[in-house]
Short mmCIF file of C-alpha atoms and ligand atoms in Angstrom, two decimals:
data_model
loop_
_atom_site.label_atom_id
_atom_site.label_comp_id
_atom_site.label_asym_id
_atom_site.label_seq_id
_atom_site.Cartn_x
_atom_site.Cartn_y
_atom_site.Cartn_z
CA UNK A 158 165.33 15.39 -77.79
CA UNK A 159 162.36 13.89 -75.98
CA UNK A 160 163.29 15.73 -72.83
CA UNK A 161 163.63 18.93 -74.77
CA UNK A 162 160.23 18.41 -76.36
CA UNK A 163 158.75 17.66 -72.98
CA UNK A 164 160.09 20.88 -71.59
CA UNK A 165 158.73 22.81 -74.57
CA UNK A 166 155.36 21.26 -74.15
CA UNK A 167 155.33 22.12 -70.53
CA UNK A 168 156.24 25.67 -71.36
CA UNK A 169 153.53 25.79 -74.00
CA UNK A 170 150.75 24.51 -71.75
CA UNK A 171 151.38 26.93 -68.92
CA UNK A 172 150.09 26.11 -65.45
CA UNK A 173 147.38 28.73 -65.94
CA UNK A 174 146.23 27.07 -69.16
CA UNK A 175 146.25 23.65 -67.54
CA UNK A 176 144.20 24.94 -64.65
CA UNK A 177 141.73 26.47 -67.08
CA UNK A 178 141.41 23.25 -69.06
CA UNK A 179 140.85 21.29 -65.87
CA UNK A 180 138.25 23.77 -64.71
CA UNK A 181 136.39 23.45 -68.01
CA UNK A 182 136.47 19.66 -67.76
CA UNK A 183 135.00 19.81 -64.29
CA UNK A 184 132.34 22.29 -65.29
CA UNK A 185 131.31 20.16 -68.26
CA UNK A 186 131.03 17.07 -66.01
CA UNK A 187 128.83 19.07 -63.67
CA UNK A 188 126.79 20.46 -66.53
CA UNK A 189 126.22 16.90 -67.74
CA UNK A 190 124.52 16.12 -64.43
CA UNK A 191 122.70 19.42 -64.12
CA UNK A 192 119.61 18.34 -66.07
CA UNK A 193 119.05 15.18 -64.03
CA UNK A 194 119.68 17.02 -60.76
CA UNK A 195 117.15 19.68 -61.58
CA UNK A 196 119.69 22.50 -61.51
CA UNK A 197 118.44 24.07 -64.73
CA UNK A 198 115.69 26.65 -64.57
CA UNK A 199 113.80 28.54 -67.21
CA UNK A 200 113.44 32.25 -66.68
CA UNK A 201 111.23 34.53 -68.74
CA UNK A 202 111.87 38.10 -69.72
CA UNK A 203 108.71 40.02 -70.66
CA UNK A 204 108.65 41.68 -74.08
CA UNK A 205 106.35 44.69 -74.40
CA UNK A 206 104.55 46.19 -77.33
CA UNK A 207 106.10 49.67 -77.36
CA UNK A 208 102.98 51.46 -78.62
CA UNK A 209 100.78 50.20 -75.77
CA UNK A 210 103.13 48.98 -73.03
CA UNK A 211 101.36 45.62 -73.00
CA UNK A 212 103.35 42.47 -72.27
CA UNK A 213 102.68 40.36 -75.34
CA UNK A 214 105.69 38.05 -75.46
CA UNK A 215 108.42 36.61 -73.29
CA UNK A 216 111.88 35.30 -74.06
CA UNK A 217 112.80 32.03 -72.35
CA UNK A 218 116.31 32.36 -70.92
CA UNK A 219 118.14 29.42 -69.39
CA UNK A 220 119.62 29.59 -65.91
CA UNK A 221 121.90 27.11 -64.18
CA UNK A 222 122.06 27.09 -60.42
CA UNK A 223 125.33 25.41 -59.56
CA UNK A 224 125.32 23.77 -56.07
CA UNK A 225 128.48 25.64 -55.00
CA UNK A 226 129.04 28.44 -57.47
CA UNK A 227 125.46 29.74 -57.50
CA UNK A 228 124.07 31.11 -60.74
CA UNK A 229 126.25 30.47 -63.77
CA UNK A 230 125.63 32.65 -66.81
CA UNK A 231 124.51 31.06 -70.07
CA UNK A 232 127.21 33.12 -71.77
CA UNK A 233 129.61 30.80 -69.94
CA UNK A 234 127.89 27.42 -70.10
CA UNK A 235 126.12 27.47 -73.49
CA UNK A 236 129.43 27.54 -75.43
CA UNK A 237 130.67 24.70 -73.22
CA UNK A 238 127.46 22.75 -73.91
CA UNK A 239 128.02 23.30 -77.62
CA UNK A 240 131.62 22.08 -77.50
CA UNK A 241 130.75 18.95 -75.53
CA UNK A 242 127.55 18.05 -77.38
CA UNK A 243 125.50 18.54 -74.20
CA UNK A 244 123.56 21.24 -76.03
CA UNK A 245 121.24 18.60 -77.54
CA UNK A 246 119.96 17.31 -74.18
CA UNK A 247 119.93 20.76 -72.66
CA UNK A 248 118.21 22.26 -75.70
CA UNK A 249 115.55 19.55 -75.54
CA UNK A 250 114.94 20.32 -71.87
CA UNK A 251 114.65 24.03 -72.68
CA UNK A 252 112.24 23.37 -75.53
CA UNK A 253 109.98 21.06 -73.53
CA UNK A 254 109.95 23.35 -70.52
CA UNK A 255 109.21 26.54 -72.44
CA UNK A 256 106.60 24.89 -74.67
CA UNK A 257 104.86 23.35 -71.62
CA UNK A 258 104.80 26.71 -69.84
CA UNK A 259 103.43 28.39 -72.97
CA UNK A 260 100.74 25.71 -73.30
CA UNK A 261 99.73 26.19 -69.65
CA UNK A 262 99.46 29.96 -70.05
CA UNK A 263 97.43 29.54 -73.23
CA UNK A 264 95.22 27.05 -71.41
CA UNK A 265 94.48 29.80 -68.90
CA UNK A 266 93.42 32.13 -71.67
CA UNK A 267 96.61 34.16 -71.94
CA UNK A 268 97.72 34.72 -75.52
CA UNK A 269 101.37 35.26 -74.81
CA UNK A 270 103.98 34.38 -77.41
CA UNK A 271 107.04 32.54 -76.04
CA UNK A 272 110.46 32.87 -77.68
CA UNK A 273 113.02 30.07 -77.40
CA UNK A 274 116.74 30.42 -78.16
CA UNK A 275 118.12 27.62 -80.27
CA UNK A 276 121.80 27.02 -80.88
CA UNK A 277 123.10 26.56 -84.45
CA UNK A 278 124.07 22.95 -83.68
CA UNK A 279 120.53 22.04 -82.63
CA UNK A 280 119.34 23.05 -86.08
CA UNK A 281 122.19 21.64 -88.16
CA UNK A 282 123.04 18.46 -86.23
CA UNK A 283 120.18 17.87 -83.84
CA UNK A 284 118.68 14.81 -85.64
CA UNK A 285 116.97 12.71 -82.96
CA UNK A 286 116.53 15.49 -80.40
CA UNK A 287 115.10 17.83 -83.05
CA UNK A 288 112.57 15.14 -84.02
CA UNK A 289 111.59 14.54 -80.38
CA UNK A 290 111.06 18.28 -79.90
CA UNK A 291 108.77 18.41 -82.92
CA UNK A 292 106.82 15.42 -81.63
CA UNK A 293 106.41 17.08 -78.25
CA UNK A 294 105.29 20.31 -79.89
CA UNK A 295 102.62 18.45 -81.89
CA UNK A 296 101.30 16.85 -78.68
CA UNK A 297 100.71 20.31 -77.15
CA UNK A 298 98.38 21.52 -79.93
CA UNK A 299 99.39 25.15 -79.68
CA UNK A 300 97.99 27.72 -82.09
CA UNK A 301 100.18 28.94 -84.93
CA UNK A 302 102.96 31.31 -83.87
CA UNK A 303 102.45 30.66 -80.15
CA UNK A 304 106.16 29.79 -80.14
CA UNK A 305 108.97 31.78 -81.69
CA UNK A 306 112.36 30.22 -82.39
CA UNK A 307 115.28 32.62 -82.08
CA UNK A 308 118.25 31.74 -84.24
CA UNK A 309 121.46 33.69 -84.69
CA UNK A 310 123.32 34.49 -87.84
CA UNK A 311 125.68 31.68 -86.87
CA UNK A 312 122.91 29.23 -87.70
CA UNK A 313 122.54 30.55 -91.22
CA UNK A 314 126.28 30.67 -91.77
CA UNK A 315 126.58 26.90 -91.62
CA UNK A 316 126.43 25.84 -95.21
CA UNK A 317 124.51 22.78 -94.33
CA UNK A 318 121.53 21.55 -96.27
CA UNK A 319 119.89 20.49 -92.99
CA UNK A 320 119.66 24.10 -91.87
CA UNK A 321 117.44 25.17 -94.73
CA UNK A 322 115.23 22.11 -94.40
CA UNK A 323 114.89 22.39 -90.64
CA UNK A 324 114.03 26.08 -90.73
CA UNK A 325 111.33 25.34 -93.28
CA UNK A 326 110.05 22.51 -91.12
CA UNK A 327 109.81 24.86 -88.13
CA UNK A 328 107.70 27.24 -90.22
CA UNK A 329 105.50 24.46 -91.53
CA UNK A 330 104.86 23.30 -87.98
CA UNK A 331 103.58 26.74 -87.09
CA UNK A 332 106.60 28.19 -85.32
CA UNK A 333 107.62 31.76 -86.06
CA UNK A 334 111.30 32.54 -86.67
CA UNK A 335 113.24 35.45 -85.20
CA UNK A 336 116.72 36.51 -86.22
CA UNK A 337 118.54 37.18 -82.93
CA UNK A 338 121.51 39.46 -82.24
CA UNK A 339 121.06 41.17 -85.57
CA UNK A 340 124.03 43.27 -86.57
CA UNK A 341 126.64 41.61 -84.38
CA UNK A 342 127.65 38.71 -86.57
CA UNK A 343 128.28 38.36 -90.27
CA UNK A 344 125.02 39.97 -91.20
CA UNK A 345 124.49 39.07 -94.77
CA UNK A 346 121.32 40.59 -96.08
CA UNK A 347 120.82 37.62 -98.36
CA UNK A 348 119.57 35.65 -95.34
CA UNK A 349 116.67 38.00 -95.06
CA UNK A 350 115.68 37.20 -98.58
CA UNK A 351 116.26 33.46 -98.24
CA UNK A 352 114.27 32.80 -95.05
CA UNK A 353 111.00 34.13 -93.74
CA UNK A 354 111.77 35.76 -90.44
CA UNK A 355 108.75 37.07 -88.63
CA UNK A 356 110.94 39.09 -86.25
CA UNK A 357 114.28 40.77 -86.29
CA UNK A 358 115.94 41.38 -82.93
CA UNK A 359 118.28 44.35 -82.64
CA UNK A 360 121.15 43.45 -80.35
CA UNK A 361 121.64 45.44 -77.21
CA UNK A 362 125.06 46.52 -78.44
CA UNK A 363 123.17 48.92 -80.75
CA UNK A 364 120.52 49.95 -78.28
CA UNK A 365 122.91 50.59 -75.39
CA UNK A 366 124.50 53.85 -76.47
CA UNK A 367 121.85 55.12 -78.85
CA UNK A 368 121.17 58.23 -76.73
CA UNK A 369 124.73 59.48 -76.83
CA UNK A 370 125.74 58.22 -80.25
CA UNK A 371 123.63 59.63 -83.07
CA UNK A 372 125.11 57.20 -85.57
CA UNK A 373 123.93 54.32 -83.43
CA UNK A 374 120.43 55.75 -83.38
CA UNK A 375 120.58 56.23 -87.15
CA UNK A 376 121.56 52.57 -87.51
CA UNK A 377 118.62 51.45 -85.38
CA UNK A 378 116.25 53.58 -87.47
CA UNK A 379 117.66 52.13 -90.67
CA UNK A 380 117.38 48.56 -89.44
CA UNK A 381 113.76 49.17 -88.39
CA UNK A 382 112.85 50.71 -91.75
CA UNK A 383 114.51 47.89 -93.66
CA UNK A 384 112.82 45.22 -91.54
CA UNK A 385 109.41 46.82 -92.03
CA UNK A 386 109.93 47.07 -95.77
CA UNK A 387 110.66 43.35 -95.80
CA UNK A 388 107.53 42.59 -93.76
CA UNK A 389 109.31 41.82 -90.49
CA UNK A 390 108.59 43.24 -87.06
CA UNK A 391 111.36 44.49 -84.83
CA UNK A 392 112.21 43.68 -81.21
CA UNK A 393 114.89 45.76 -79.47
CA UNK A 394 116.92 44.17 -76.68
CA UNK A 395 118.60 45.79 -73.71
CA UNK A 396 116.32 48.79 -73.22
CA UNK A 397 117.79 50.28 -70.07
CA UNK A 398 115.80 53.47 -69.49
CA UNK A 399 112.73 55.43 -70.48
CA UNK A 400 114.60 57.56 -72.97
CA UNK A 401 115.75 54.52 -74.94
CA UNK A 402 112.21 53.15 -74.92
CA UNK A 403 110.85 56.47 -76.23
CA UNK A 404 113.49 56.84 -78.93
CA UNK A 405 112.76 53.35 -80.19
CA UNK A 406 109.02 53.82 -80.04
CA UNK A 407 109.35 57.02 -82.09
CA UNK A 408 111.60 55.21 -84.53
CA UNK A 409 108.73 52.79 -85.11
CA UNK A 410 110.22 49.80 -83.30
CA UNK A 411 107.42 47.34 -82.55
CA UNK A 412 108.56 45.58 -79.37
CA UNK A 413 111.15 45.96 -76.66
CA UNK A 414 112.70 44.09 -73.77
CA UNK A 415 115.19 45.27 -71.21
CA UNK A 416 115.83 45.96 -67.56
CA UNK A 417 113.88 49.23 -67.83
CA UNK A 418 110.75 47.11 -68.30
CA UNK A 419 111.58 43.84 -66.55
CA UNK A 420 114.45 41.52 -65.69
CA UNK A 421 114.19 37.85 -66.62
CA UNK A 422 112.31 35.98 -63.84
CA UNK A 423 111.15 32.46 -62.98
CA UNK A 424 107.81 31.23 -64.34
CA UNK A 425 105.85 31.80 -61.10
CA UNK A 426 106.53 35.54 -60.70
CA UNK A 427 106.07 35.96 -64.44
CA UNK A 428 102.58 34.47 -64.14
CA UNK A 429 101.85 36.76 -61.21
CA UNK A 430 102.97 39.73 -63.27
CA UNK A 431 100.62 38.76 -66.09
CA UNK A 432 97.75 38.39 -63.65
CA UNK A 433 98.46 41.67 -61.89
CA UNK A 434 98.72 43.57 -65.12
CA UNK A 435 95.64 41.90 -66.50
CA UNK A 436 97.51 41.99 -69.78
CA UNK A 437 97.42 40.47 -72.31
CA UNK A 438 94.00 38.73 -72.29
CA UNK A 439 93.97 37.84 -68.65
CA UNK A 440 95.26 34.91 -66.73
CA UNK A 441 92.24 35.64 -64.48
P1 C2E B 926 120.14 36.61 -76.15
O1 C2E B 926 119.30 35.56 -76.75
O2 C2E B 926 120.51 37.75 -77.02
O3 C2E B 926 119.33 37.11 -74.86
C1 C2E B 926 119.27 38.42 -74.41
C2 C2E B 926 120.22 38.64 -73.24
O4 C2E B 926 120.20 40.03 -72.89
C3 C2E B 926 119.83 37.89 -71.97
O5 C2E B 926 121.04 37.53 -71.30
C4 C2E B 926 119.10 38.95 -71.17
O6 C2E B 926 119.07 38.70 -69.78
C5 C2E B 926 119.94 40.15 -71.51
N1 C2E B 926 119.26 41.42 -71.30
C6 C2E B 926 117.98 41.74 -71.59
N2 C2E B 926 117.72 43.01 -71.29
C7 C2E B 926 118.86 43.54 -70.79
C8 C2E B 926 119.24 44.85 -70.30
O7 C2E B 926 118.45 45.80 -70.27
N3 C2E B 926 120.54 45.00 -69.89
C9 C2E B 926 121.44 43.99 -69.91
N4 C2E B 926 122.67 44.22 -69.48
N5 C2E B 926 121.12 42.75 -70.37
C10 C2E B 926 119.84 42.53 -70.81
P2 C2E B 926 121.28 36.08 -70.69
O8 C2E B 926 120.00 35.57 -70.11
O9 C2E B 926 122.47 36.16 -69.83
O10 C2E B 926 121.60 35.19 -71.96
C11 C2E B 926 122.73 35.43 -72.73
C12 C2E B 926 122.73 34.62 -74.00
O11 C2E B 926 122.79 33.22 -73.71
C13 C2E B 926 121.45 34.78 -74.81
O12 C2E B 926 121.51 35.99 -75.55
C14 C2E B 926 121.52 33.54 -75.67
O13 C2E B 926 122.40 33.71 -76.73
C15 C2E B 926 122.11 32.53 -74.70
N6 C2E B 926 121.02 31.72 -74.12
C16 C2E B 926 120.26 31.98 -73.03
N7 C2E B 926 119.35 30.99 -72.82
C17 C2E B 926 119.54 30.09 -73.83
C18 C2E B 926 118.93 28.84 -74.18
O14 C2E B 926 117.96 28.38 -73.56
N8 C2E B 926 119.42 28.18 -75.28
C19 C2E B 926 120.47 28.69 -76.01
N9 C2E B 926 120.92 27.96 -77.07
N10 C2E B 926 121.06 29.86 -75.72
C20 C2E B 926 120.61 30.56 -74.64
MG1 MG B 927 117.57 35.54 -77.77
MG1 MG B 928 119.52 38.58 -78.61
MG1 MG B 929 122.19 39.12 -77.48
#
């Protein structure tokens, strides 16, 4: 019977599955060392005010430069970081780095707002690392709403008392909240009533085929109108061409980001861009 079971198990965990599991284990070991080895980098994607074209915000997006594999996408390693609990250390590094960069830009007279992505676990279970982040934030003495925290619907789905408390704490400490990837998850409109989101981000899944799909455009218009009625401002992601930018501007969308405007880039070229553009209030 044992032999039989063994054979079944072998059949169940196919060689391909075993290889995949092994690969994930190796990647998570490497990810564990990535912070200490300086392999993580913060990139910034400019966010423009659609009415004026000014760069007024930037989204901090994490990049991992693997010694052999080159750039690894966050779509691949963030879920792994969440499964292994590495997200707390990584999230703390992201927070410190983005807040320090924001403080430096502010110090140079540039009133740019920096958006940071935060995983649901960091809010619900991030005890000590959450507290350290808040302490670091306080030490930087940034003006109110200099930092935006982007959370997904997944964060609000966790029926955890911590979530509500932590989101309120973020607000009390002067951070603005943005609801990311709106429309792709289990969008329950009750969240919008329960929490005070300053910004609603329309996922690029909606923005992508707006030009060819009139229903998609109608959805974007409806989301924008609803957000405005509730006192939120709207940021559209994934704007790929001028036509999309124009459609969204006409629909009253407040801000946009996308490859049509700018790709995410390291801090240094981002600073150069701000200087060259002389916008917003100059980094002389
Ligand atoms: P997100 O927060 O929705 O970020 C927007 C994603 O859309 C970014 O992908 C950005 O590069 C991409 N994007 C922006 N404009 C365009 C466009 O015009 N075309 C296309 N094709 N893509 C565009 P990225 O940087 O690969 O990040 C993917 C996701 O990984 C993020 O989605 C976010 O959920 C997660 N992520 C990234 N950095 C962090 C981080 O520091 N912490 C956490 N917890 N998650 C992060
Ligand atoms: Mg985001
Ligand atoms: Mg998003
Ligand atoms: Mg997204």
